[in-house]
Short mmCIF file of C-alpha atoms and ligand atoms in Angstrom, two decimals:
data_model
loop_
_atom_site.label_atom_id
_atom_site.label_comp_id
_atom_site.label_asym_id
_atom_site.label_seq_id
_atom_site.Cartn_x
_atom_site.Cartn_y
_atom_site.Cartn_z
CA MET A 1 -36.49 88.52 -121.09
CA LEU A 2 -39.87 86.97 -121.73
CA ASN A 3 -39.53 84.92 -118.57
CA GLY A 4 -42.26 85.67 -116.11
CA LYS A 5 -44.56 87.43 -118.68
CA THR A 6 -48.23 86.52 -119.19
CA ILE A 7 -49.76 86.33 -122.72
CA LEU A 8 -53.43 86.08 -123.47
CA LEU A 9 -53.41 84.05 -126.79
CA ILE A 10 -56.62 84.39 -128.87
CA ILE A 11 -56.68 81.63 -131.41
CA GLY A 12 -58.92 82.41 -134.49
CA GLY A 13 -60.59 79.83 -136.71
CA GLY A 14 -58.27 79.26 -139.71
CA ILE A 15 -56.14 76.44 -140.95
CA ALA A 16 -53.18 78.01 -139.33
CA ALA A 17 -54.67 77.56 -135.95
CA PHE A 18 -52.84 74.41 -135.52
CA LYS A 19 -49.51 76.33 -135.53
CA SER A 20 -50.78 77.94 -132.26
CA LEU A 21 -49.77 74.60 -130.49
CA ASP A 22 -46.23 75.19 -131.47
CA LEU A 23 -46.42 78.80 -130.35
CA ILE A 24 -47.74 77.92 -127.00
CA ARG A 25 -44.96 75.25 -126.54
CA ARG A 26 -42.17 77.63 -127.54
CA LEU A 27 -43.55 80.46 -125.40
CA ARG A 28 -43.67 78.10 -122.44
CA GLU A 29 -40.02 77.10 -123.01
CA GLU A 30 -39.23 80.77 -122.58
CA GLY A 31 -40.93 80.99 -119.27
CA VAL A 32 -44.12 82.62 -120.51
CA ARG A 33 -47.58 81.98 -119.01
CA VAL A 34 -50.06 81.50 -121.81
CA ILE A 35 -53.75 81.98 -121.17
CA PRO A 36 -55.54 80.45 -124.25
CA VAL A 37 -58.81 81.74 -125.63
CA LEU A 38 -60.43 79.76 -128.57
CA THR A 39 -63.11 81.10 -130.90
CA LYS A 40 -65.91 78.80 -131.85
CA ALA A 41 -64.37 78.42 -135.25
CA ALA A 42 -60.94 77.73 -133.91
CA GLU A 43 -62.38 74.63 -132.16
CA GLU A 44 -62.93 73.19 -135.63
CA PHE A 45 -59.12 73.30 -136.19
CA VAL A 46 -57.62 72.56 -132.80
CA THR A 47 -59.23 70.81 -129.86
CA PRO A 48 -59.59 72.72 -126.53
CA LEU A 49 -57.93 69.61 -124.92
CA SER A 50 -54.71 69.84 -126.84
CA VAL A 51 -54.47 73.66 -126.31
CA SER A 52 -55.18 73.30 -122.56
CA ALA A 53 -52.63 70.48 -122.27
CA LEU A 54 -49.80 72.30 -123.92
CA ALA A 55 -50.56 75.67 -122.02
CA ALA A 56 -51.22 73.80 -118.79
CA GLU A 57 -54.07 76.26 -118.32
CA LYS A 58 -57.83 76.33 -118.55
CA VAL A 59 -58.97 77.19 -122.09
CA TYR A 60 -61.50 80.10 -122.26
CA ARG A 61 -64.17 79.72 -124.84
CA ASP A 62 -67.50 81.18 -123.90
CA LEU A 63 -68.60 84.68 -123.06
CA PHE A 64 -71.59 83.50 -121.10
CA ASP A 65 -69.88 80.93 -118.93
CA LEU A 66 -70.98 81.82 -115.50
CA THR A 67 -68.28 79.92 -113.75
CA ASP A 68 -65.64 81.87 -115.58
CA GLU A 69 -67.44 85.08 -114.75
CA ALA A 70 -67.35 84.24 -111.13
CA GLU A 71 -63.78 83.18 -111.17
CA MET A 72 -62.39 85.82 -113.55
CA GLY A 73 -64.66 88.13 -115.50
CA HIS A 74 -63.91 88.93 -119.04
CA ILE A 75 -62.73 92.37 -118.18
CA GLU A 76 -60.22 91.05 -115.77
CA LEU A 77 -59.21 88.26 -118.10
CA SER A 78 -58.54 90.80 -120.85
CA ARG A 79 -56.20 92.72 -118.52
CA ALA A 80 -54.42 90.00 -116.69
CA ALA A 81 -51.72 89.72 -119.39
CA ASP A 82 -48.79 91.83 -120.46
CA LEU A 83 -49.80 91.29 -124.01
CA VAL A 84 -52.67 90.05 -126.00
CA VAL A 85 -51.66 87.97 -129.09
CA VAL A 86 -54.22 87.16 -131.73
CA SER A 87 -52.79 84.24 -133.76
CA PRO A 88 -54.06 83.37 -136.38
CA ALA A 89 -55.85 86.66 -136.73
CA THR A 90 -58.53 85.73 -139.39
CA ALA A 91 -60.30 88.24 -141.72
CA ASP A 92 -63.31 87.89 -139.42
CA LEU A 93 -61.42 88.65 -136.20
CA LEU A 94 -59.68 91.66 -137.81
CA GLY A 95 -63.04 92.91 -139.14
CA LYS A 96 -64.56 92.65 -135.54
CA MET A 97 -61.55 94.32 -134.03
CA ALA A 98 -61.48 97.22 -136.55
CA ASN A 99 -65.21 97.89 -136.12
CA GLY A 100 -65.50 97.39 -132.40
CA LEU A 101 -67.76 94.34 -132.47
CA ALA A 102 -68.01 92.24 -129.32
CA ASN A 103 -70.40 89.31 -129.93
CA ASP A 104 -68.18 86.44 -128.52
CA LEU A 105 -65.53 86.03 -125.83
CA ALA A 106 -62.47 86.77 -128.17
CA SER A 107 -63.88 90.06 -129.68
CA THR A 108 -65.13 91.13 -126.20
CA LEU A 109 -61.87 90.59 -124.64
CA LEU A 110 -60.23 92.57 -127.49
CA MET A 111 -62.62 95.43 -126.86
CA ALA A 112 -62.03 95.43 -123.09
CA THR A 113 -58.35 95.20 -122.99
CA ASP A 114 -55.93 98.08 -122.25
CA THR A 115 -52.88 96.03 -122.77
CA PRO A 116 -51.03 96.09 -126.13
CA VAL A 117 -52.30 93.76 -128.83
CA LEU A 118 -50.13 91.91 -131.52
CA ALA A 119 -52.07 90.39 -134.46
CA ALA A 120 -50.57 87.70 -136.66
CA PRO A 121 -52.84 87.62 -139.64
CA ALA A 122 -53.34 84.39 -141.69
CA MET A 123 -55.96 83.94 -144.56
CA ASN A 124 -56.37 83.20 -148.18
CA VAL A 125 -54.50 85.74 -150.44
CA ARG A 126 -57.63 87.15 -152.01
CA MET A 127 -59.11 87.74 -148.57
CA TRP A 128 -55.98 89.56 -147.36
CA GLU A 129 -55.83 91.70 -150.50
CA HIS A 130 -59.60 92.51 -150.35
CA PRO A 131 -60.10 96.23 -149.85
CA ALA A 132 -62.25 95.57 -146.77
CA CYS A 133 -59.50 93.62 -145.05
CA GLN A 134 -56.95 96.16 -146.03
CA ARG A 135 -59.10 99.01 -144.72
CA ASN A 136 -59.53 97.04 -141.44
CA VAL A 137 -55.64 96.43 -141.19
CA ALA A 138 -55.04 100.12 -141.85
CA GLN A 139 -57.54 101.18 -139.21
CA LEU A 140 -56.00 98.62 -136.65
CA ALA A 141 -52.55 99.95 -137.35
CA ALA A 142 -53.77 103.49 -136.86
CA ASP A 143 -55.36 102.42 -133.55
CA GLY A 144 -51.93 101.11 -132.38
CA ILE A 145 -52.39 97.44 -132.89
CA HIS A 146 -49.00 95.72 -133.64
CA PHE A 147 -48.78 93.22 -136.54
CA VAL A 148 -46.44 90.51 -137.55
CA GLY A 149 -46.89 89.12 -141.10
CA PRO A 150 -48.61 87.71 -143.07
CA GLU A 151 -45.79 86.17 -145.07
CA LYS A 152 -45.80 85.46 -148.81
CA GLY A 153 -45.83 81.90 -149.85
CA MET A 154 -47.68 78.77 -150.85
CA MET A 155 -51.03 78.56 -149.03
CA ALA A 156 -52.94 75.65 -147.74
CA CYS A 157 -55.60 76.38 -150.29
CA GLY A 158 -53.06 75.98 -153.13
CA GLU A 159 -52.77 79.80 -153.92
CA PHE A 160 -49.55 81.78 -153.70
CA GLY A 161 -49.02 85.20 -152.16
CA PRO A 162 -49.30 87.13 -148.93
CA GLY A 163 -51.57 85.38 -146.34
CA ARG A 164 -49.39 82.79 -144.53
CA LEU A 165 -49.06 82.96 -140.79
CA SER A 166 -45.59 84.13 -139.82
CA GLU A 167 -43.28 81.38 -138.53
CA THR A 168 -43.30 80.80 -134.78
CA PRO A 169 -39.82 82.33 -134.15
CA ASP A 170 -40.95 85.49 -136.03
CA ILE A 171 -44.05 85.73 -133.93
CA ILE A 172 -41.93 85.41 -130.75
CA GLY A 173 -39.48 88.05 -132.12
CA ALA A 174 -42.42 90.47 -132.55
CA ILE A 175 -43.72 89.61 -129.04
CA ARG A 176 -40.32 90.44 -127.66
CA ALA A 177 -40.20 93.70 -129.65
CA VAL A 178 -43.64 94.74 -128.24
CA LEU A 179 -42.66 93.76 -124.64
CA THR A 180 -39.16 95.39 -124.71
CA ASP A 181 -38.61 97.95 -122.13
CA GLY A 182 -36.86 100.43 -124.33
CA PRO A 183 -35.52 103.74 -122.93
CA LEU A 184 -38.51 105.54 -124.24
CA LYS A 185 -41.11 103.40 -122.65
CA GLY A 186 -43.87 105.43 -121.12
CA LYS A 187 -42.84 108.61 -123.26
CA HIS A 188 -45.27 110.00 -125.67
CA ILE A 189 -43.59 111.47 -128.84
CA LEU A 190 -45.28 113.30 -131.62
CA VAL A 191 -43.84 113.12 -135.10
CA THR A 192 -45.11 115.14 -138.21
CA SER A 193 -44.20 113.81 -141.65
CA GLY A 194 -44.74 114.13 -145.30
CA PRO A 195 -45.92 117.01 -147.41
CA THR A 196 -48.96 119.05 -147.12
CA HIS A 197 -51.50 119.54 -150.00
CA GLU A 198 -52.97 123.03 -150.28
CA PRO A 199 -56.02 123.04 -152.48
CA ILE A 200 -56.46 125.40 -155.42
CA ASP A 201 -59.95 123.98 -156.15
CA PRO A 202 -61.54 120.57 -155.45
CA VAL A 203 -59.32 118.76 -157.99
CA ARG A 204 -56.01 120.72 -158.00
CA TYR A 205 -53.55 121.38 -155.23
CA ILE A 206 -50.04 122.72 -154.49
CA ALA A 207 -47.66 120.20 -152.95
CA ASN A 208 -43.91 119.55 -152.52
CA ARG A 209 -41.51 116.62 -153.11
CA SER A 210 -41.42 115.27 -149.61
CA SER A 211 -41.84 111.53 -149.63
CA GLY A 212 -42.38 111.13 -145.87
CA ALA A 213 -39.47 108.66 -145.72
CA GLN A 214 -37.34 110.42 -143.03
CA GLY A 215 -40.46 111.17 -140.73
CA THR A 216 -41.60 107.54 -141.12
CA ALA A 217 -38.12 106.19 -140.21
CA ILE A 218 -38.07 108.47 -137.23
CA ALA A 219 -41.40 107.33 -135.99
CA LYS A 220 -40.31 103.71 -136.41
CA ALA A 221 -37.03 104.18 -134.56
CA LEU A 222 -38.81 105.91 -131.66
CA ARG A 223 -41.35 103.12 -131.54
CA ASP A 224 -38.61 100.57 -131.47
CA LEU A 225 -37.16 102.33 -128.36
CA GLY A 226 -40.42 101.86 -126.59
CA ALA A 227 -42.08 105.28 -127.21
CA THR A 228 -45.82 105.71 -127.68
CA VAL A 229 -45.79 107.62 -131.07
CA SER A 230 -48.52 109.82 -132.50
CA PHE A 231 -47.80 110.22 -136.20
CA VAL A 232 -49.38 113.08 -137.97
CA THR A 233 -48.81 112.66 -141.60
CA GLY A 234 -49.61 114.53 -144.82
CA PRO A 235 -50.22 112.52 -148.10
CA ALA A 236 -46.85 110.76 -148.17
CA ASP A 237 -45.42 108.18 -150.67
CA VAL A 238 -44.26 105.73 -148.08
CA PRO A 239 -46.77 103.88 -145.95
CA PRO A 240 -47.04 104.82 -142.33
CA PRO A 241 -45.37 102.62 -139.68
CA ARG A 242 -47.30 100.00 -137.80
CA GLY A 243 -47.66 100.12 -134.04
CA VAL A 244 -48.02 103.90 -134.02
CA LYS A 245 -51.09 106.06 -133.83
CA VAL A 246 -51.46 107.48 -137.35
CA ILE A 247 -53.35 110.71 -137.84
CA PRO A 248 -53.68 111.46 -141.58
CA VAL A 249 -54.07 115.04 -142.70
CA GLU A 250 -53.94 116.98 -145.96
CA THR A 251 -53.44 120.65 -145.32
CA ALA A 252 -51.16 122.65 -143.00
CA LYS A 253 -54.22 123.82 -141.06
CA GLU A 254 -55.43 120.29 -140.65
CA MET A 255 -51.86 119.32 -139.47
CA LYS A 256 -51.93 122.12 -136.99
CA ASP A 257 -55.24 120.97 -135.54
CA ALA A 258 -54.11 117.32 -135.31
CA VAL A 259 -50.91 118.38 -133.57
CA GLU A 260 -52.71 120.36 -131.01
CA ALA A 261 -55.17 117.51 -130.38
CA ALA A 262 -52.32 115.08 -129.96
CA LEU A 263 -50.61 117.18 -127.16
CA PRO A 264 -49.38 116.85 -124.52
CA CYS A 265 -46.25 115.02 -125.38
CA ASP A 266 -42.75 114.62 -124.00
CA ALA A 267 -41.10 115.30 -127.22
CA ALA A 268 -42.13 116.58 -130.69
CA VAL A 269 -40.32 115.93 -133.97
CA PHE A 270 -41.49 118.15 -136.83
CA ALA A 271 -40.20 116.36 -139.90
CA ALA A 272 -43.20 117.36 -142.14
CA ALA A 273 -42.53 119.60 -145.14
CA VAL A 274 -45.39 122.00 -144.42
CA ALA A 275 -46.36 124.32 -147.21
CA ASP A 276 -45.50 127.89 -146.22
CA TRP A 277 -48.37 129.33 -148.22
CA ARG A 278 -52.01 128.16 -148.93
CA VAL A 279 -54.18 129.41 -151.76
CA ALA A 280 -56.26 132.18 -150.29
CA SER A 281 -58.39 132.31 -153.43
CA GLU A 282 -59.38 128.61 -153.05
CA SER A 283 -62.30 127.83 -155.35
CA GLY A 284 -65.26 125.74 -154.15
CA SER A 285 -65.80 124.34 -157.62
CA LYS A 286 -63.29 123.40 -160.38
CA ILE A 287 -61.83 126.51 -162.03
CA LYS A 288 -62.81 126.53 -165.68
CA LYS A 289 -60.45 126.97 -168.58
CA VAL A 290 -61.33 130.16 -170.34
CA LYS A 291 -59.73 130.93 -173.59
CA GLY A 292 -57.27 133.83 -173.34
CA GLU A 293 -57.70 134.16 -169.52
CA LEU A 294 -55.22 132.96 -167.04
CA PRO A 295 -56.40 132.31 -163.44
CA VAL A 296 -54.60 134.29 -160.73
CA LEU A 297 -53.84 132.60 -157.45
CA THR A 298 -53.43 134.63 -154.34
CA PHE A 299 -51.66 133.18 -151.33
CA ALA A 300 -52.08 133.38 -147.53
CA GLU A 301 -49.35 132.40 -144.99
CA ASN A 302 -49.85 129.01 -143.28
CA PRO A 303 -49.53 128.75 -139.50
CA ASP A 304 -46.05 127.79 -138.38
CA ILE A 305 -46.82 124.61 -136.38
CA LEU A 306 -43.22 124.20 -135.13
CA ALA A 307 -42.96 127.84 -133.91
CA GLY A 308 -46.30 127.55 -132.31
CA VAL A 309 -45.53 124.51 -130.28
CA SER A 310 -41.97 125.69 -129.51
CA GLN A 311 -43.31 128.90 -128.12
CA MET A 312 -46.08 127.46 -125.94
CA GLU A 313 -46.31 128.96 -122.48
CA GLN A 314 -47.86 126.02 -120.91
CA GLY A 315 -47.51 122.31 -121.59
CA ARG A 316 -44.52 122.73 -124.01
CA PRO A 317 -42.99 119.33 -124.78
CA THR A 318 -39.63 118.94 -123.05
CA LEU A 319 -37.82 118.59 -126.37
CA VAL A 320 -38.93 120.22 -129.61
CA VAL A 321 -37.13 119.14 -132.74
CA GLY A 322 -37.51 120.96 -136.15
CA PHE A 323 -36.08 120.26 -139.54
CA ALA A 324 -34.45 122.68 -141.93
CA ALA A 325 -34.27 121.82 -145.60
CA GLU A 326 -31.93 124.28 -147.10
CA THR A 327 -30.24 124.61 -150.53
CA ASP A 328 -27.26 126.80 -149.53
CA ASP A 329 -25.41 128.00 -146.39
CA VAL A 330 -27.04 125.19 -144.51
CA ILE A 331 -25.52 125.68 -141.01
CA SER A 332 -25.91 129.41 -140.71
CA HIS A 333 -29.56 129.42 -142.04
CA ALA A 334 -30.44 126.40 -139.76
CA THR A 335 -28.84 128.04 -136.78
CA ALA A 336 -30.80 131.25 -137.40
CA LYS A 337 -34.01 129.16 -137.86
CA ARG A 338 -33.55 127.44 -134.44
CA LYS A 339 -33.46 130.82 -132.79
CA ARG A 340 -36.35 132.28 -134.77
CA LYS A 341 -38.58 129.28 -134.22
CA GLY A 342 -37.70 128.77 -130.57
CA CYS A 343 -37.15 124.97 -130.85
CA ASP A 344 -34.44 122.99 -128.99
CA TRP A 345 -32.87 121.19 -131.97
CA ILE A 346 -32.76 121.63 -135.76
CA VAL A 347 -31.93 118.71 -137.97
CA ALA A 348 -30.63 120.44 -141.08
CA ASN A 349 -30.05 119.09 -144.48
CA ASP A 350 -29.04 120.25 -147.95
CA VAL A 351 -31.90 119.48 -150.27
CA SER A 352 -30.29 120.89 -153.48
CA PRO A 353 -31.29 118.50 -156.37
CA SER A 354 -27.76 117.39 -156.90
CA THR A 355 -27.71 115.88 -153.35
CA GLY A 356 -30.57 113.39 -154.22
CA ILE A 357 -31.74 113.66 -150.68
CA MET A 358 -35.34 114.85 -151.28
CA GLY A 359 -37.24 111.70 -152.14
CA GLY A 360 -33.97 109.58 -151.87
CA SER A 361 -32.92 106.91 -149.37
CA GLU A 362 -30.03 108.74 -147.80
CA ASN A 363 -29.54 111.87 -145.89
CA ALA A 364 -26.57 114.07 -144.72
CA VAL A 365 -27.67 116.06 -141.70
CA VAL A 366 -26.32 118.58 -139.31
CA LEU A 367 -27.68 118.56 -135.80
CA ILE A 368 -27.96 122.09 -134.53
CA THR A 369 -28.32 122.35 -130.67
CA GLU A 370 -27.60 125.10 -128.19
CA ARG A 371 -24.09 123.81 -128.14
CA GLY A 372 -23.50 124.33 -131.86
CA ALA A 373 -23.48 122.28 -135.06
CA ASP A 374 -22.74 118.55 -135.25
CA GLU A 375 -22.25 117.33 -138.81
CA TRP A 376 -23.21 113.73 -139.37
CA PRO A 377 -21.87 111.71 -142.19
CA ARG A 378 -24.14 110.81 -145.10
CA MET A 379 -26.02 107.63 -144.20
CA GLY A 380 -29.36 105.90 -144.81
CA LYS A 381 -32.45 107.73 -143.72
CA GLU A 382 -33.13 104.68 -141.30
CA GLU A 383 -29.72 105.21 -139.72
CA VAL A 384 -30.29 108.95 -139.33
CA ALA A 385 -33.56 108.09 -137.59
CA ARG A 386 -31.98 105.44 -135.24
CA GLN A 387 -29.25 107.95 -134.11
CA LEU A 388 -31.69 110.75 -133.69
CA ALA A 389 -34.06 108.51 -131.69
CA HIS A 390 -31.10 107.53 -129.37
CA ARG A 391 -30.23 111.28 -128.93
CA ILE A 392 -33.79 112.00 -128.08
CA ALA A 393 -33.94 109.08 -125.59
CA ASP A 394 -30.58 110.26 -123.98
CA HIS A 395 -32.05 113.71 -123.62
CA LEU A 396 -35.41 112.66 -122.27
CA THR A 397 -33.87 110.36 -119.65
CA GLN A 398 -31.41 112.90 -118.50
CA VAL A 399 -33.95 115.69 -117.73
O1 C5P B 1 -39.47 127.55 -142.04
P1 C5P B 1 -39.15 126.24 -142.60
O2 C5P B 1 -40.38 125.68 -143.37
O3 C5P B 1 -37.88 126.10 -143.29
O4 C5P B 1 -39.04 125.28 -141.32
C1 C5P B 1 -39.01 124.00 -141.37
C2 C5P B 1 -39.43 123.34 -140.04
O5 C5P B 1 -40.66 123.88 -139.57
C3 C5P B 1 -39.79 121.83 -140.15
O6 C5P B 1 -39.53 121.29 -138.90
C4 C5P B 1 -41.31 122.03 -140.40
O7 C5P B 1 -41.89 120.75 -140.10
C5 C5P B 1 -41.77 123.07 -139.62
N1 C5P B 1 -42.89 123.85 -140.14
C6 C5P B 1 -44.06 123.86 -139.55
N2 C5P B 1 -45.10 124.66 -140.04
C7 C5P B 1 -44.95 125.42 -141.05
C8 C5P B 1 -43.67 125.45 -141.72
C9 C5P B 1 -42.73 124.64 -141.28
O8 C5P B 1 -44.17 123.11 -138.52
N3 C5P B 1 -45.91 126.09 -141.47
#
């Protein structure tokens, strides 16, 4: 399935650059055309001649090479491929990508491209763990850059930990996943996830026990079927998925604004546990403890984001899916909720503490549609997500 694809391979300057020779060889065995680009630093680790010989292509190296500009400008070069792979993605390259720098051929191509980008980081453990690098990676993941690795292991510098370049078969597996034409390819799906935090004052807030695990799993499953996912998440326990556009928010009001900004979409899945109320009497400064006096909180109702999107008169997503966390009479409450909110489907679950579902790894859901209630057996949240993503794909491809 990779046969006939073109990959622009940007080779960064790290000790793992030599592994790019093996990557080129294996990709060519699969029928992939590999157009190689070397950074200046990469030339210290691999020679342009060996890269060119293995790729059977010209190696691109210099931004100001006029012959190349005449033959194929950097804009065209950046878009000639089905995928841009950065391997090894050094701390320097990731920093440039995250900050929009474009001062050499590799970084300019990465700024100019409109094709998907897969980065395979490799660097010293301390560099990988450095807050600056982690900030850059988080930013790039939020920008929709795909990642493979780094792996944990013994490093060339003698240290042990995360920083090793992924093995060639794993990089090829990741390339295959990005290039897969899943049933949701070309569809934009919005997912809300996690709890919201509603401030009482600058240091205190009201929250709930949602971990964000189910919403995250749904975003991953939709991404794996080829969807472009916008993931609006409250402060969750689990990290957001890679390869989706992450929009972090804190309060219900911020979530509503982020959802509206992310529209239009083909489907929207509202898995967030949005606080029903916010503190109307929110204090701009920390509320002081006064002996013998208790603070009084007054509440205001939060906007119902799901109901708002479900009842849009123009530009409503084809499919709107809500969640219902109930502690009793799950099916009848959720069926009534589906009607009240105006959404197409409700994924209902029993979140009584005895079920261990809230914050746990399993879920037992009932899918309520216009045809009635479909009770699913108890299974892992990842599996619930996978099955739901397939149902969504079936629905969107039928209509
Ligand atoms: O009304 P209830 O909170 O039980 O409804 C749950 C569903 O509604 C979930 O899909 C949740 O994401 C969504 N919701 C929302 N905005 C709110 C409250 C809930 O989108 N303010």
